[in-house]
C-alpha atoms as an extended CHARMM CRD file, in Angstrom:
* protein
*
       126  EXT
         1         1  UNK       CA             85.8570000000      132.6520000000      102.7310000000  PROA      1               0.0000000000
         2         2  UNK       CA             82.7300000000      131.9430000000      104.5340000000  PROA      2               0.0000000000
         3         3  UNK       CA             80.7990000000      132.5130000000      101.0540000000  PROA      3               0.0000000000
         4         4  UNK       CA             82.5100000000      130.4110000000       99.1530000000  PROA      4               0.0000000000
         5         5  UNK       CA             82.5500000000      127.3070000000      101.1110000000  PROA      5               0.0000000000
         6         6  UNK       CA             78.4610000000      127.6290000000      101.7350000000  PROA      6               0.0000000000
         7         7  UNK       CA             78.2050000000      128.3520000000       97.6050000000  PROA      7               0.0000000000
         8         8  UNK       CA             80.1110000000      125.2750000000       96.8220000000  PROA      8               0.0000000000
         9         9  UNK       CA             78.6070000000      122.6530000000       99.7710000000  PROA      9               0.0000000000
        10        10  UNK       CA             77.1890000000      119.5480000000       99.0350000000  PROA      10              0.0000000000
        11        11  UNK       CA             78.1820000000      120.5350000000       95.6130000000  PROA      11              0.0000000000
        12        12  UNK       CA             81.7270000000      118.9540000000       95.2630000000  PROA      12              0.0000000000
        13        13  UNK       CA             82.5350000000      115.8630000000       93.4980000000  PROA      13              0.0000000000
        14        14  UNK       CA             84.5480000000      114.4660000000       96.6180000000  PROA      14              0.0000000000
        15        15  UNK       CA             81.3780000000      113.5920000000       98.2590000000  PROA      15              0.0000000000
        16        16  UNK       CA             80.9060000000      110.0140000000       99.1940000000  PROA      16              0.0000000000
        17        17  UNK       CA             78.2990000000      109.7900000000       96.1420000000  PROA      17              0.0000000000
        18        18  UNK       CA             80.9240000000      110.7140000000       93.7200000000  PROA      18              0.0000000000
        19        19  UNK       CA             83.2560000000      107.4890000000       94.7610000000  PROA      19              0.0000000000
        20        20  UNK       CA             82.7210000000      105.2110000000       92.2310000000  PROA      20              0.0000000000
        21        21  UNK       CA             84.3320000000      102.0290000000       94.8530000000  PROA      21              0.0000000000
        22        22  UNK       CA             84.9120000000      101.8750000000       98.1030000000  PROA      22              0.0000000000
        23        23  UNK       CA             88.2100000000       99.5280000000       98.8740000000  PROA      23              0.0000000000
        24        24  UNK       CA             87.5030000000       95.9610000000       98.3000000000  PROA      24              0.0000000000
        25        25  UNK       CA             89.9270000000       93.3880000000      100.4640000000  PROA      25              0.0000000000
        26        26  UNK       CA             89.2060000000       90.9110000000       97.8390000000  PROA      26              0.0000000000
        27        27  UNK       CA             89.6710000000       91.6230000000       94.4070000000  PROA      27              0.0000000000
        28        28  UNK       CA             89.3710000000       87.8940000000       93.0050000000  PROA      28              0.0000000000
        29        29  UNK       CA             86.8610000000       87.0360000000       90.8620000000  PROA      29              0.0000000000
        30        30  UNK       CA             87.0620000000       83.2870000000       89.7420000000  PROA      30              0.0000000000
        31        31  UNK       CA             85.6190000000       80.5870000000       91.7280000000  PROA      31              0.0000000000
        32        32  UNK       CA             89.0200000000       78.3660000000       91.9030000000  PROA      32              0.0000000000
        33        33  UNK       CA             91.1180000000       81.6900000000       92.8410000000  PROA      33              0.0000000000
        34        34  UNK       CA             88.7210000000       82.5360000000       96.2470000000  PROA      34              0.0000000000
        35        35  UNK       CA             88.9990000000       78.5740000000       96.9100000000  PROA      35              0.0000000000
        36        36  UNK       CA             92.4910000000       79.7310000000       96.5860000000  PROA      36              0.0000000000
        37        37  UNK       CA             92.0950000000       82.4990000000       98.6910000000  PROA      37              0.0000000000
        38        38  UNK       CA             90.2450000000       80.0240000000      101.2690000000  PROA      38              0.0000000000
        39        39  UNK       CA             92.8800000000       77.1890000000      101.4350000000  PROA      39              0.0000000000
        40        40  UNK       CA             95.5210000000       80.1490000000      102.1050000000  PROA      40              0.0000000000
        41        41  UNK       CA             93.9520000000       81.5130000000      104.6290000000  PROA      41              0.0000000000
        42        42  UNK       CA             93.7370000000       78.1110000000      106.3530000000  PROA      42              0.0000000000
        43        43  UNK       CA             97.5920000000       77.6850000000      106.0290000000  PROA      43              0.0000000000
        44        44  UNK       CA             98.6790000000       80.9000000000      106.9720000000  PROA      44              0.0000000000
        45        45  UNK       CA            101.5410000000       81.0320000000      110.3350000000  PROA      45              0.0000000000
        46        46  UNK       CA             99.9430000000       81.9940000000      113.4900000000  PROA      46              0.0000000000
        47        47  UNK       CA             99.8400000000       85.2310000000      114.1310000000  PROA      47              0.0000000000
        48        48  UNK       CA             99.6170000000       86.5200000000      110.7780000000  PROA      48              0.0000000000
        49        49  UNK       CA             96.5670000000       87.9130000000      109.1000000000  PROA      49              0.0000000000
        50        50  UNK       CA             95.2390000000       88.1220000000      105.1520000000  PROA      50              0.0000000000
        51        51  UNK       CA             94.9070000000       91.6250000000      104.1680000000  PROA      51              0.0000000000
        52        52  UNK       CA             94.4420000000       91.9810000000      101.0020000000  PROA      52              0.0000000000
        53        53  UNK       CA             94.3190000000       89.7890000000       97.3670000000  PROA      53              0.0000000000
        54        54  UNK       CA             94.1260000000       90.6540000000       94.1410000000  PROA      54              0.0000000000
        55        55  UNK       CA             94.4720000000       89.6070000000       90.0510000000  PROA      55              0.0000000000
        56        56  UNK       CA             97.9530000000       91.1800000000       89.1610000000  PROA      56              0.0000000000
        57        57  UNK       CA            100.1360000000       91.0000000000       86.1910000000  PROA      57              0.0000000000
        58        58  UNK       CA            103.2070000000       90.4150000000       85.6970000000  PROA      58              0.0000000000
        59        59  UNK       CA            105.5160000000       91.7870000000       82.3720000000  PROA      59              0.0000000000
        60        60  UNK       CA            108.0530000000       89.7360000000       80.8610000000  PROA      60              0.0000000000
        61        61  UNK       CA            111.5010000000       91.8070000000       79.9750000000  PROA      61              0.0000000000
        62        62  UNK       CA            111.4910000000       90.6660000000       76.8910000000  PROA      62              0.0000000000
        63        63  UNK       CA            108.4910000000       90.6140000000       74.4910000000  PROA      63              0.0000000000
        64        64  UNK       CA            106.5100000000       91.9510000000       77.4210000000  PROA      64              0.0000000000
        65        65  UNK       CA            104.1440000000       88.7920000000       77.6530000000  PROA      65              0.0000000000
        66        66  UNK       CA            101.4190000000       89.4190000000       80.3080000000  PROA      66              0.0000000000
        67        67  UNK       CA            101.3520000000       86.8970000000       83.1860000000  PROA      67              0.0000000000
        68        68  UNK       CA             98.4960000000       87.0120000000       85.4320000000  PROA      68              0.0000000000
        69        69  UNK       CA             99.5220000000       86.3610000000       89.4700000000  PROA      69              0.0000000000
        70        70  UNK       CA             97.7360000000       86.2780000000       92.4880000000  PROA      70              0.0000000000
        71        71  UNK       CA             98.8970000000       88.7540000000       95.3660000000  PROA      71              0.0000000000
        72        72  UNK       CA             98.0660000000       87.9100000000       99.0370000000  PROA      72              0.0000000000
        73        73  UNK       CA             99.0750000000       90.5640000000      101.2180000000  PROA      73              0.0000000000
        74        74  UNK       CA             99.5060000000       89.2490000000      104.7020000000  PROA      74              0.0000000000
        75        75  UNK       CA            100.3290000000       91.4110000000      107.8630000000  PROA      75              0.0000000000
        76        76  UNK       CA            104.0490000000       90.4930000000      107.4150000000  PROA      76              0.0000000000
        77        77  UNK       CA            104.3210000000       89.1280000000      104.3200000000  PROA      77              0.0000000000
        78        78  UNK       CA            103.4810000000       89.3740000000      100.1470000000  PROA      78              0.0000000000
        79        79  UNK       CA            102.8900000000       86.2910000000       98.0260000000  PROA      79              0.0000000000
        80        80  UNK       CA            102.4110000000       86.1300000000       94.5200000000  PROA      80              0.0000000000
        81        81  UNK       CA            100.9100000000       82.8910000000       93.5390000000  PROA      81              0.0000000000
        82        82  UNK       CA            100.5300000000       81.4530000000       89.6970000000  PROA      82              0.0000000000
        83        83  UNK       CA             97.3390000000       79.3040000000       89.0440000000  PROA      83              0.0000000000
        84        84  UNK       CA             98.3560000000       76.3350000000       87.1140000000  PROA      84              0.0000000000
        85        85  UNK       CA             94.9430000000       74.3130000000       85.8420000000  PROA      85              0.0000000000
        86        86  UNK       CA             93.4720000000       73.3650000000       89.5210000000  PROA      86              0.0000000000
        87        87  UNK       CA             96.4800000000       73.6970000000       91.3970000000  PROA      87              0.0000000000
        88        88  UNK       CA             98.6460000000       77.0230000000       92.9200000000  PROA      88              0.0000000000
        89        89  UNK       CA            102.3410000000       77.5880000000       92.6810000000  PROA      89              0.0000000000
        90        90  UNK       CA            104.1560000000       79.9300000000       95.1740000000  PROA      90              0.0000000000
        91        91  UNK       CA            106.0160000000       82.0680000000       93.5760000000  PROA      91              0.0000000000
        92        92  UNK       CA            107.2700000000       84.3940000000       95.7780000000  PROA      92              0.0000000000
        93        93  UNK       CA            107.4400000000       84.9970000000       99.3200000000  PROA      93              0.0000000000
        94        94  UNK       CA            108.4300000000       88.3190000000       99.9940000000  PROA      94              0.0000000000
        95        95  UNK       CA            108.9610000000       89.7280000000      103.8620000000  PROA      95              0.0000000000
        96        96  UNK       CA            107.2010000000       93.3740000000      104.3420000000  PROA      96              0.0000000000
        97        97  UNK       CA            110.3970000000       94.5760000000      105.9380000000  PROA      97              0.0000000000
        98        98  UNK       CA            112.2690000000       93.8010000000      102.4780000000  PROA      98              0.0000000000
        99        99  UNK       CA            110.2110000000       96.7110000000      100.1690000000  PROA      99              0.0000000000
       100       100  UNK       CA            111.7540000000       99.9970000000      101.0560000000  PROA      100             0.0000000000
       101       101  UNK       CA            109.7520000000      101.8380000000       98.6280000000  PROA      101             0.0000000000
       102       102  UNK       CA            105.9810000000      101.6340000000       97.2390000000  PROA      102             0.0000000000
       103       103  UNK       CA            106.1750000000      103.6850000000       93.9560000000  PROA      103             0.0000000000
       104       104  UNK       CA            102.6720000000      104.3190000000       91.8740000000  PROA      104             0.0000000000
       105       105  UNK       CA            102.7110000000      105.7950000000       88.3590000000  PROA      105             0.0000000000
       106       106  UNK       CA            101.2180000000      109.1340000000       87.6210000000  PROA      106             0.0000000000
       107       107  UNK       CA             99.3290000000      107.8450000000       84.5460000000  PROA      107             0.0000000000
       108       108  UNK       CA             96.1190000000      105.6380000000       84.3510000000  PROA      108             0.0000000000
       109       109  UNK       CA             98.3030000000      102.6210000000       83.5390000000  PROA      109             0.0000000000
       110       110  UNK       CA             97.7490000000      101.5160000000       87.4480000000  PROA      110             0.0000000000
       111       111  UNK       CA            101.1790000000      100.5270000000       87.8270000000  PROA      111             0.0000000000
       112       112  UNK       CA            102.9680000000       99.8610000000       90.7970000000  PROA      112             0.0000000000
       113       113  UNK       CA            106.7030000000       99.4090000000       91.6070000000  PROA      113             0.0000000000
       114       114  UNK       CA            108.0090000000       97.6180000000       94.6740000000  PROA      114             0.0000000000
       115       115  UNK       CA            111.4750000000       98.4500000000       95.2090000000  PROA      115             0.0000000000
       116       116  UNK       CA            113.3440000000       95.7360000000       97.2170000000  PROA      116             0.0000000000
       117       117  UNK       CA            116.3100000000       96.5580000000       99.5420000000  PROA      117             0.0000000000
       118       118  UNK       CA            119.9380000000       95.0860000000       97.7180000000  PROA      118             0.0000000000
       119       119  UNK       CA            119.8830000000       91.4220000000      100.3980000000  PROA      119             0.0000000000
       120       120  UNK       CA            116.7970000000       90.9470000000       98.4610000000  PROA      120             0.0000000000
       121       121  UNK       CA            117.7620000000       90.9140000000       95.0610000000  PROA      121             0.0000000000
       122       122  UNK       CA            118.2640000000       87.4360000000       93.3480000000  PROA      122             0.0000000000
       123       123  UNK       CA            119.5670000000       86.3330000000       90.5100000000  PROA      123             0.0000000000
       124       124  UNK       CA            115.2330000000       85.2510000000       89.8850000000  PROA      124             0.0000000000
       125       125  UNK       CA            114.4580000000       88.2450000000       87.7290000000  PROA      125             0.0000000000
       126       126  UNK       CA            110.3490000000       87.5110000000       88.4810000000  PROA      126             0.0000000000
């Protein structure tokens, strides 16, 4: 066993030269959506921190129309936010305590499912 790990060290692809990116906390790109990101920050409640944001998109049921959102991941809360022209519409406010399960697709299609426990679900289908 000893062999094998000195033949194969500093050889693997898992070595920190190999990562392509590190984890990014922000992941938005336009001017208007980190001024976005600013003014949020500014307004969030005491006691809460932002985590995380990101471009994310959004399918429509039917016809499967692509909808770009904002996601601002706070540490007790996820917002999805629409950019309309210069302005930001909430679109959701969703507690962390209300996704019971994080699923991720096997594929490359970087898809991610939030399931929602049943006091959650509304008759908004967004």
């Amino acid at each position: 066993r000893c062999k094998e790990e000195c033949v194969v060290a500093d050889k693997k692809r898992s070595y920190p030269g190999s990562i392509g990116t590190w984890f990014v906390q922000d992941q938005l790109v336009t001017d208007s959506q980190r001024q976005m990101r600013a003014h949020f920050q500014g307004s969030v409640p005491h006691g809460d921190k932002l985590l995380y944001s990101s471009i994310v998109h959004k399918f429509d049921r039917h016809g499967y129309k692509k909808r770009d959102r904002v996601l601002l991941l706070t540490t007790t809360t996820l917002y999805l936010v629409v950019e309309e022209g210069k302005h930001f519409k909430s679109k959701h406010k969703l507690p962390l305590t209300a996704i019971t399960k994080v699923e991720i697709t096997s594929q490359s299609d970087r898809f991610i499912l939030l399931r929602l426990s049943p006091e959650h679900h509304k008759t908004d289908k967004g």
